Amino acid sequence: MSAAAHRQPGKLVLVRHSQSDWNLKNLFTGWTDVDLSEQGIAEARAAAKTLMAEKLSFDIAFTSVLTRAIRTLWIILDEMKLMWIPVELDWRLNERHYGDLQGLDKAATAAKHGAAQVKIWRRSYDIAPPALKPDDPRHPRHDLRYAAVPKNALPATESLKSTLARVQPYWEKRIVPELRSGKNVLISAHGNSLRALVKLLERVSDADITELNIPTGAPRIYEFNAAFEPVRCEYLGDAAAIAAAARAVASQAGA
């Protein structure tokens, strides 16, 4: 058996991008490209301090092509003096596409359609919001960053199930080999692309994943045994603050 087969996998840390301008305004964001709020910048710096307190370092990082995730990663790497490590951006780590809900106020949408319907759109595993029409300027086919992506691969709306369908192949082909080679990996992404990864890693059921809330700016670490099975998975940092952040995410639709 080769030496690589005996190599201990590296550590994985997932970070949901810290608070964005549209998180602050309580708007459905999806693939809309918005930046971090002032609080979000502070959250990213705090995440870096948490990682440094754990004496963690990284060999490679992955993020989406959306500014809020990229800037979260930049801030963390800057604070950790790791701006030099390889960084790979890929649209398959983007947030779930919220279709025609993108740009709408979450509370106003709940008032119009009912909180139960909005919860189905936001949290169900396999039900997507209403889709964008191809000529809608919000459709990703009109965004230059996706010019090299086949138009039939670009979503007009997504459920968590369809988000997982694009995240999983990228995870298996690009990220898992880096971990298996012993590299420590940092992923800065989004609530739903990370929910998809958590579902894979922790074998969360379709029913249970609907109630899983990932707080902004809170690093979640995974350690693996030689068979690439998770033997540690937990948030790093103050438990009370993390729980409060998760509750804030859960309450957004009716806020």
Tab-separated table of C-alpha atoms in Angstrom:
chain	number	residue	atom	x	y	z
A	1	MET	CA	0.000	0.000	0.000
A	2	SER	CA	1.339	3.452	-0.888
A	3	ALA	CA	2.495	5.994	1.664
A	4	ALA	CA	-0.343	8.277	0.510
A	5	ALA	CA	-2.874	5.649	1.590
A	6	HIS	CA	-1.528	5.858	5.165
A	7	ARG	CA	-1.328	9.639	5.261
A	8	GLN	CA	-3.459	11.334	7.910
A	9	PRO	CA	-6.014	13.612	6.235
A	10	GLY	CA	-5.714	17.322	6.829
A	11	LYS	CA	-8.123	19.405	8.869
A	12	LEU	CA	-11.094	21.146	7.310
A	13	VAL	CA	-12.608	24.429	8.482
A	14	LEU	CA	-15.863	25.803	7.104
A	15	VAL	CA	-16.725	29.474	7.581
A	16	ARG	CA	-19.988	31.013	6.491
A	17	HIS	CA	-19.252	34.519	5.224
A	18	SER	CA	-19.757	37.125	7.914
A	19	GLN	CA	-22.675	39.561	7.916
A	20	SER	CA	-23.334	41.202	4.541
A	21	ASP	CA	-25.109	44.456	3.739
A	22	TRP	CA	-28.189	42.511	2.664
A	23	ASN	CA	-28.110	40.278	5.759
A	24	LEU	CA	-28.298	43.536	7.700
A	25	LYS	CA	-31.227	44.750	5.571
A	26	ASN	CA	-32.949	41.329	5.834
A	27	LEU	CA	-33.149	40.853	2.058
A	28	PHE	CA	-33.023	37.600	0.090
A	29	THR	CA	-29.555	37.617	-1.430
A	30	GLY	CA	-28.773	34.351	-3.228
A	31	TRP	CA	-26.401	35.045	-6.131
A	32	THR	CA	-26.744	38.829	-5.834
A	33	ASP	CA	-23.242	40.168	-5.279
A	34	VAL	CA	-23.142	42.285	-2.121
A	35	ASP	CA	-20.326	43.200	0.234
A	36	LEU	CA	-19.814	42.796	3.966
A	37	SER	CA	-21.302	45.184	6.497
A	38	GLU	CA	-19.099	46.829	9.121
A	39	GLN	CA	-20.230	44.149	11.547
A	40	GLY	CA	-19.332	41.531	8.948
A	41	ILE	CA	-15.778	42.864	8.710
A	42	ALA	CA	-15.483	42.654	12.506
A	43	GLU	CA	-16.916	39.100	12.463
A	44	ALA	CA	-14.325	37.980	9.909
A	45	ARG	CA	-11.500	39.407	12.009
A	46	ALA	CA	-12.916	37.670	15.078
A	47	ALA	CA	-13.070	34.372	13.145
A	48	ALA	CA	-9.375	34.756	12.300
A	49	LYS	CA	-8.523	35.350	15.950
A	50	THR	CA	-10.472	32.235	16.910
A	51	LEU	CA	-8.521	30.170	14.371
A	52	MET	CA	-5.215	31.586	15.575
A	53	ALA	CA	-6.161	30.830	19.195
A	54	GLU	CA	-6.565	27.203	18.088
A	55	LYS	CA	-3.070	27.400	16.521
A	56	LEU	CA	-4.522	26.430	13.152
A	57	SER	CA	-2.911	27.115	9.802
A	58	PHE	CA	-3.974	26.310	6.245
A	59	ASP	CA	-2.319	25.074	3.069
A	60	ILE	CA	-5.075	25.962	0.588
A	61	ALA	CA	-8.406	27.813	0.617
A	62	PHE	CA	-11.585	27.645	-1.449
A	63	THR	CA	-14.380	30.163	-1.846
A	64	SER	CA	-17.234	31.131	-4.145
A	65	VAL	CA	-17.176	33.884	-6.762
A	66	LEU	CA	-19.325	36.190	-4.611
A	67	THR	CA	-17.733	39.190	-2.916
A	68	ARG	CA	-19.018	38.585	0.612
A	69	ALA	CA	-17.395	35.143	0.784
A	70	ILE	CA	-14.213	36.276	-0.956
A	71	ARG	CA	-13.768	39.268	1.347
A	72	THR	CA	-14.419	37.129	4.430
A	73	LEU	CA	-11.640	34.829	3.237
A	74	TRP	CA	-9.300	37.740	2.466
A	75	ILE	CA	-9.769	39.211	5.931
A	76	ILE	CA	-9.172	35.871	7.632
A	77	LEU	CA	-6.051	35.120	5.586
A	78	ASP	CA	-4.751	38.669	6.086
A	79	GLU	CA	-5.196	38.474	9.856
A	80	MET	CA	-3.532	35.037	9.902
A	81	LYS	CA	-0.618	36.170	7.677
A	82	LEU	CA	-1.630	33.546	5.119
A	83	MET	CA	-2.360	35.723	2.085
A	84	TRP	CA	0.272	33.724	0.196
A	85	ILE	CA	-1.501	30.357	0.207
A	86	PRO	CA	-3.284	29.134	-2.954
A	87	VAL	CA	-6.925	30.236	-3.196
A	88	GLU	CA	-9.426	28.720	-5.620
A	89	LEU	CA	-12.682	30.496	-6.514
A	90	ASP	CA	-15.526	28.496	-8.010
A	91	TRP	CA	-19.187	29.291	-8.703
A	92	ARG	CA	-20.202	25.859	-7.451
A	93	LEU	CA	-19.567	27.096	-3.900
A	94	ASN	CA	-22.008	29.983	-4.417
A	95	GLU	CA	-25.018	30.485	-2.206
A	96	ARG	CA	-28.232	28.740	-3.192
A	97	HIS	CA	-29.957	30.715	-5.953
A	98	TYR	CA	-33.167	32.206	-4.551
A	99	GLY	CA	-34.778	32.825	-7.923
A	100	ASP	CA	-37.420	35.540	-8.052
A	101	LEU	CA	-37.091	36.152	-4.285
A	102	GLN	CA	-33.681	37.756	-4.729
A	103	GLY	CA	-33.744	41.370	-3.593
A	104	LEU	CA	-37.048	41.049	-1.721
A	105	ASP	CA	-37.442	41.889	1.961
A	106	LYS	CA	-37.798	38.662	3.936
A	107	ALA	CA	-40.313	39.982	6.455
A	108	ALA	CA	-42.444	41.662	3.771
A	109	THR	CA	-42.399	38.461	1.719
A	110	ALA	CA	-43.543	36.508	4.787
A	111	ALA	CA	-46.341	39.017	5.357
A	112	LYS	CA	-47.473	38.668	1.721
A	113	HIS	CA	-47.212	34.894	1.248
A	114	GLY	CA	-47.354	33.680	4.839
A	115	ALA	CA	-44.504	32.644	7.105
A	116	ALA	CA	-45.164	28.946	6.411
A	117	GLN	CA	-44.717	29.370	2.639
A	118	VAL	CA	-41.573	31.444	3.063
A	119	LYS	CA	-40.131	28.831	5.427
A	120	ILE	CA	-40.775	26.193	2.749
A	121	TRP	CA	-38.947	28.302	0.171
A	122	ARG	CA	-36.077	29.061	2.527
A	123	ARG	CA	-35.602	25.841	4.440
A	124	SER	CA	-37.161	22.861	2.625
A	125	TYR	CA	-34.790	20.363	1.095
A	126	ASP	CA	-36.272	19.946	-2.374
A	127	ILE	CA	-38.650	22.864	-3.030
A	128	ALA	CA	-37.254	25.875	-4.911
A	129	PRO	CA	-38.613	29.449	-4.933
A	130	PRO	CA	-40.211	30.807	-8.135
A	131	ALA	CA	-37.654	30.891	-10.954
A	132	LEU	CA	-36.229	33.908	-12.757
A	133	LYS	CA	-37.091	34.283	-16.431
A	134	PRO	CA	-34.103	34.044	-18.816
A	135	ASP	CA	-34.392	37.742	-19.761
A	136	ASP	CA	-34.464	38.900	-16.132
A	137	PRO	CA	-31.319	41.023	-15.547
A	138	ARG	CA	-30.825	39.154	-12.251
A	139	HIS	CA	-30.330	35.874	-14.149
A	140	PRO	CA	-26.670	34.745	-13.894
A	141	ARG	CA	-26.416	34.301	-17.674
A	142	HIS	CA	-26.119	38.117	-17.827
A	143	ASP	CA	-23.176	38.235	-15.376
A	144	LEU	CA	-19.670	38.201	-16.864
A	145	ARG	CA	-18.252	36.102	-14.038
A	146	TYR	CA	-20.253	33.136	-15.389
A	147	ALA	CA	-19.340	33.680	-19.064
A	148	ALA	CA	-17.359	30.413	-19.200
A	149	VAL	CA	-20.117	28.366	-17.519
A	150	PRO	CA	-22.511	26.565	-19.895
A	151	LYS	CA	-25.798	28.478	-19.870
A	152	ASN	CA	-27.769	25.312	-19.181
A	153	ALA	CA	-25.733	24.818	-15.978
A	154	LEU	CA	-26.667	28.218	-14.558
A	155	PRO	CA	-29.682	28.092	-12.242
A	156	ALA	CA	-32.715	30.371	-12.361
A	157	THR	CA	-33.669	29.093	-8.902
A	158	GLU	CA	-32.484	26.294	-6.601
A	159	SER	CA	-33.538	24.109	-3.720
A	160	LEU	CA	-31.000	22.843	-1.216
A	161	LYS	CA	-31.150	19.510	-3.056
A	162	SER	CA	-30.094	21.113	-6.358
A	163	THR	CA	-27.452	23.177	-4.532
A	164	LEU	CA	-26.018	19.937	-3.158
A	165	ALA	CA	-26.045	18.481	-6.686
A	166	ARG	CA	-23.525	21.121	-7.848
A	167	VAL	CA	-21.508	21.311	-4.604
A	168	GLN	CA	-20.919	17.568	-4.194
A	169	PRO	CA	-18.968	16.896	-7.429
A	170	TYR	CA	-16.716	19.898	-6.775
A	171	TRP	CA	-16.151	18.739	-3.198
A	172	GLU	CA	-15.250	15.234	-4.308
A	173	LYS	CA	-13.040	16.193	-7.268
A	174	ARG	CA	-11.207	19.247	-5.917
A	175	ILE	CA	-11.382	19.499	-2.139
A	176	VAL	CA	-11.328	15.905	-0.901
A	177	PRO	CA	-8.014	15.116	-2.709
A	178	GLU	CA	-6.370	18.085	-0.970
A	179	LEU	CA	-7.549	16.864	2.431
A	180	ARG	CA	-6.517	13.273	1.683
A	181	SER	CA	-3.035	14.497	0.784
A	182	GLY	CA	-2.692	15.884	4.314
A	183	LYS	CA	-3.379	19.558	3.575
A	184	ASN	CA	-5.375	21.745	5.941
A	185	VAL	CA	-8.247	23.328	4.000
A	186	LEU	CA	-10.285	26.480	4.672
A	187	ILE	CA	-13.605	27.025	2.877
A	188	SER	CA	-15.317	30.411	2.991
A	189	ALA	CA	-18.775	30.043	1.505
A	190	HIS	CA	-22.470	30.546	2.230
A	191	GLY	CA	-25.263	29.311	4.447
A	192	ASN	CA	-26.708	26.857	1.932
A	193	SER	CA	-23.574	25.708	0.123
A	194	LEU	CA	-22.175	24.935	3.579
A	195	ARG	CA	-25.418	23.255	4.687
A	196	ALA	CA	-24.944	21.009	1.654
A	197	LEU	CA	-21.416	20.126	2.803
A	198	VAL	CA	-22.542	19.537	6.382
A	199	LYS	CA	-25.264	17.232	5.080
A	200	LEU	CA	-22.615	15.223	3.233
A	201	LEU	CA	-20.041	15.186	6.023
A	202	GLU	CA	-22.397	14.452	8.901
A	203	ARG	CA	-24.965	12.398	6.977
A	204	VAL	CA	-27.808	14.662	8.025
A	205	SER	CA	-31.227	13.448	6.898
A	206	ASP	CA	-33.362	15.357	4.409
A	207	ALA	CA	-35.790	16.179	7.223
A	208	ASP	CA	-33.220	17.287	9.783
A	209	ILE	CA	-31.276	19.517	7.394
A	210	THR	CA	-34.297	21.856	7.166
A	211	GLU	CA	-33.713	22.935	10.779
A	212	LEU	CA	-29.941	23.340	10.552
A	213	ASN	CA	-28.792	26.951	10.855
A	214	ILE	CA	-25.194	27.940	10.184
A	215	PRO	CA	-24.159	31.152	11.964
A	216	THR	CA	-22.179	33.813	10.124
A	217	GLY	CA	-18.467	34.087	10.838
A	218	ALA	CA	-18.259	31.028	13.110
A	219	PRO	CA	-15.546	28.525	12.077
A	220	ARG	CA	-16.593	24.853	12.102
A	221	ILE	CA	-13.733	22.360	12.231
A	222	TYR	CA	-13.606	18.770	10.986
A	223	GLU	CA	-10.894	16.247	11.692
A	224	PHE	CA	-10.787	12.877	9.944
A	225	ASN	CA	-9.384	9.450	10.653
A	226	ALA	CA	-7.299	7.511	8.137
A	227	ALA	CA	-10.495	6.159	6.539
A	228	PHE	CA	-11.608	9.777	5.936
A	229	GLU	CA	-14.429	9.563	8.469
A	230	PRO	CA	-15.109	12.674	10.598
A	231	VAL	CA	-13.953	12.141	14.175
A	232	ARG	CA	-14.370	15.765	15.254
A	233	CYS	CA	-16.909	18.321	14.116
A	234	GLU	CA	-17.659	21.401	16.179
A	235	TYR	CA	-17.790	25.172	16.107
A	236	LEU	CA	-14.802	27.032	17.444
A	237	GLY	CA	-15.223	30.012	19.753
A	238	ASP	CA	-17.685	31.141	22.400
A	239	ALA	CA	-20.607	28.688	22.543
A	240	ALA	CA	-23.159	31.246	23.713
A	241	ALA	CA	-22.241	33.698	20.940
A	242	ILE	CA	-22.427	30.940	18.319
A	243	ALA	CA	-25.859	29.835	19.570
A	244	ALA	CA	-27.093	33.431	19.464
A	245	ALA	CA	-25.815	33.843	15.906
A	246	ALA	CA	-27.589	30.631	14.831
A	247	ARG	CA	-30.846	31.887	16.385
A	248	ALA	CA	-30.451	35.160	14.490
A	249	VAL	CA	-30.163	33.229	11.222
A	250	ALA	CA	-33.246	31.168	12.072
A	251	SER	CA	-35.354	34.272	12.778
A	252	GLN	CA	-34.461	36.244	9.650
A	253	ALA	CA	-37.557	35.465	7.623
A	254	GLY	CA	-39.899	36.852	10.215
A	255	ALA	CA	-37.667	39.582	11.577
